[in-house]
Amino acid sequence: MRETLADWRPAVDEAIADLVPREIDTDYLESFFGTPTYEYDPTGIQRALATPLWDLLDRGGKRWRAVLFLVFVEEFGEDPAEYLPYACIPEILHNGTIIVDDVEDGATIRRGEPALHRVYGRDIALNAGNAMYFLPLKVLTQDPAGLPADRRLAAYEMLMHELNRTHLGQGMDICWHNEREVRITTDQYLEMCACKTGCLGRIVARLAAIITDQPPEVERAVAEYAELTAVAFQIGDDILDIEHSLGQAGEFGKEFGNDIREGKTTLMVIHAIQESEPERARRLQELLEAEDNTDDEILEALEILAAAGSIEYAREQALELAAQARGAIDGLDFDAETTRKLNEFTEFVIERDE
Amino acid sequence: MRETLADWRPAVDEAIADLVPREIDTDYLESFFGTPTYEYDPTGIQRALATPLWDLLDRGGKRWRAVLFLVFVEEFGEDPAEYLPYACIPEILHNGTIIVDDVEDGATIRRGEPALHRVYGRDIALNAGNAMYFLPLKVLTQDPAGLPADRRLAAYEMLMHELNRTHLGQGMDICWHNEREVRITTDQYLEMCACKTGCLGRIVARLAAIITDQPPEVERAVAEYAELTAVAFQIGDDILDIEHSLGQAGEFGKEFGNDIREGKTTLMVIHAIQESEPERARRLQELLEAEDNTDDEILEALEILAAAGSIEYAREQALELAAQARGAIDGLDFDAETTRKLNEFTEFVIERDE
């Protein structure tokens, strides 16, 4: 395992550039997409695909999905450098969902710059994001590792299963945003996270297991680790938004009270509505339903969450999920140092401060 | 072959309802998407997925992709009724692209009613459209026809190849809309159609050939037929917009001069710019570039296209493609009546009047 995870980033980016080069030309198009029936337009495909994709990637991102994949591959006894093209699969998928989610949410900022649909137009951004759902899956057909057919089929079937559940999770989440009433259970919230965020994690883990031909119980164990860590990450993300807003009280920066404004149904919201006096629960619901909130109203909502102990509750849940994630890989025959890093990672996703 | 193609529609809709029922419940979710880690929210998934999908399907559509698939399956010696779930693959994919395209283009009307994003919101519509890219691909995993693994793998690889090219075509088309200058060749326009519209046709034909285990030359022949017919259809669509607008002169209905207003680069536009006097070519370009056009300007643009003989030119091209399509299946051992209908279909897609 390389010294720090960040060491892998340049190699991952090179592998992505092999799939979608920064500069598109006819040779690349013919080799990746096949001989055209008539004639490709490399200029158009540059503008529609490569430019927006690399704009997003160059803004940063830790490539942790690719790195986690490579860590698993190494633990499964293979040389990660030989599987770099496969590491691009979850990474490009993830960045594709970011572009599409931002269009869906009407987000303005992504990684400190205007969201892609604000730079390139909604049509270009959306098509690029959707193209990124299929581009990386061609790696399995290109088959750089020379996998037997049954593993390639298993990988496609796994990807179709998990990508279906991703859209199920996103569907639930969006639907709840649009509803006036918080009507869901804690378990439904966790399922949404498990589908929306967890399935991409599961892809990371299951892909590593499938292409290195691990037994089903090993594939299940790493998938569980990745899913639980992703759910803990999602809850950590929600907590970060609330704590960030609480810490900002008096400043009211651009991102102050984002999730409250959006009326997002989080674990904290579900808990606060269950645990607060009926009148305060109704008031929280009212604030979340409102088309628009004043800064004072945001503070009021934050206060209800804090008073109900909902932030601590959510953190405990996240920590419990992180512990379960560590438990999931406990029985695997992983190197002690890798296990330590994988364990550390489950808490990092909750305790990170950005 | 059933008497008329429309006879298949109820059976196709039943098969789609087996994949995504009109009413979502927990049993369906567990059987299709697997046991949840926590708990699904059927109400949310109903709103996010089944309701928008069936709204679009119930508005009409001929299901011709599903029907063409079944026609091929029958000609390949199998009972089409046994392959109905597979017929849903191109059909649901196609309807998914419609939802996404409408978001990309900011379309207002679809099949006579408000576009889906105007009914359900951009987020729900987009996620439903994207979900429809993956939902039907699960059929191959469910494997109702009990196909050997190599055919399932071949089908997934084919689908990934064609869906990648679909996004390439859509990317070129969108990119050209946004450019101020018409700079592309006729062959690039045809390639865009071959990718954007043709690939879904190719999926219809290749899927039928793959799952019934046809030799490569048969798969190639039907794929070529479907691609050429789809390109002819796309050109026919462009002609329809222009002729409809010419016929409307004086009335100026809601759809008058749609493609001119959008600045769409069509075969007619490329031809007229090449064939007109430099001054008139510049003027056409100017009218297409403009943010907005008056009705008189639309008439002026239509007049330039008509005077350059561009409408006849496009029709000749479409008819030539249709003839090539018929030629592609000429050597196949198809039933005479089926061949007649398939041949008829290549001209129908150009001559239809809506």
Coordinates of C-alpha atoms in Angstrom, one line a residue, chain A residues 37-38, chain B residues 5 64-65 68 72 189-190 193-202 204-205 220-238 314-315 317-330 334 338-352:
Chain A
T37 CA -20.5 5.0 -40.1
Y38 CA -19.8 8.4 -41.6
Chain B
L5 CA -48.0 -4.0 -35.6
W64 CA -42.3 0.4 -32.5
R65 CA -38.9 -0.4 -31.1
L68 CA -39.5 -4.3 -34.5
F72 CA -36.9 -9.9 -35.8
Y189 CA -24.5 15.3 -39.6
L190 CA -25.3 11.8 -40.7
C193 CA -28.0 10.8 -36.5
A194 CA -26.4 7.4 -36.7
C195 CA -25.3 7.8 -33.1
K196 CA -28.2 9.6 -31.5
T197 CA -31.1 7.9 -33.2
G198 CA -29.4 5.0 -35.0
C199 CA -27.9 3.4 -31.9
L200 CA -31.3 2.8 -30.3
G201 CA -32.3 1.2 -33.6
R202 CA -29.2 -0.9 -33.5
V204 CA -33.4 -3.3 -31.2
A205 CA -31.8 -5.3 -34.0
R220 CA -24.7 -6.8 -38.9
A221 CA -27.4 -6.8 -41.6
V222 CA -30.3 -6.1 -39.2
A223 CA -28.2 -3.6 -37.3
E224 CA -27.5 -1.8 -40.6
Y225 CA -31.2 -1.9 -41.6
A226 CA -32.2 -0.4 -38.2
E227 CA -29.5 2.3 -38.2
L228 CA -30.2 3.4 -41.8
T229 CA -34.0 3.5 -41.1
A230 CA -33.4 5.5 -38.0
V231 CA -31.2 8.0 -39.8
A232 CA -33.8 8.3 -42.6
F233 CA -36.4 8.8 -39.8
Q234 CA -34.3 11.7 -38.3
I235 CA -34.0 13.4 -41.7
G236 CA -37.7 12.9 -42.2
D237 CA -38.3 14.5 -38.9
D238 CA -36.3 17.6 -39.9
A314 CA -32.8 16.1 -47.9
R315 CA -35.8 14.0 -49.1
Q317 CA -30.9 11.6 -49.1
A318 CA -33.5 10.1 -46.8
L319 CA -35.0 8.0 -49.7
E320 CA -31.5 6.8 -50.6
L321 CA -30.8 5.8 -47.0
A322 CA -34.2 3.9 -47.0
A323 CA -33.1 2.1 -50.1
Q324 CA -29.8 1.2 -48.5
A325 CA -31.8 -0.1 -45.5
R326 CA -33.9 -2.3 -47.7
G327 CA -30.7 -3.5 -49.4
A328 CA -29.2 -4.4 -46.0
I329 CA -31.8 -7.1 -45.3
D330 CA -32.1 -8.2 -48.9
F334 CA -37.0 -13.5 -44.1
T338 CA -42.3 -9.6 -43.3
T339 CA -39.8 -8.3 -45.8
R340 CA -42.6 -6.3 -47.5
K341 CA -43.6 -4.8 -44.1
L342 CA -40.0 -4.0 -43.2
N343 CA -39.4 -2.4 -46.6
E344 CA -42.6 -0.4 -46.2
F345 CA -41.4 0.8 -42.8
T346 CA -38.3 2.4 -44.3
E347 CA -40.4 4.7 -46.4
F348 CA -43.1 5.2 -43.8
V349 CA -40.6 6.9 -41.5
I350 CA -39.9 9.5 -44.2
E351 CA -43.4 10.0 -45.5
R352 CA -45.3 10.1 -42.2

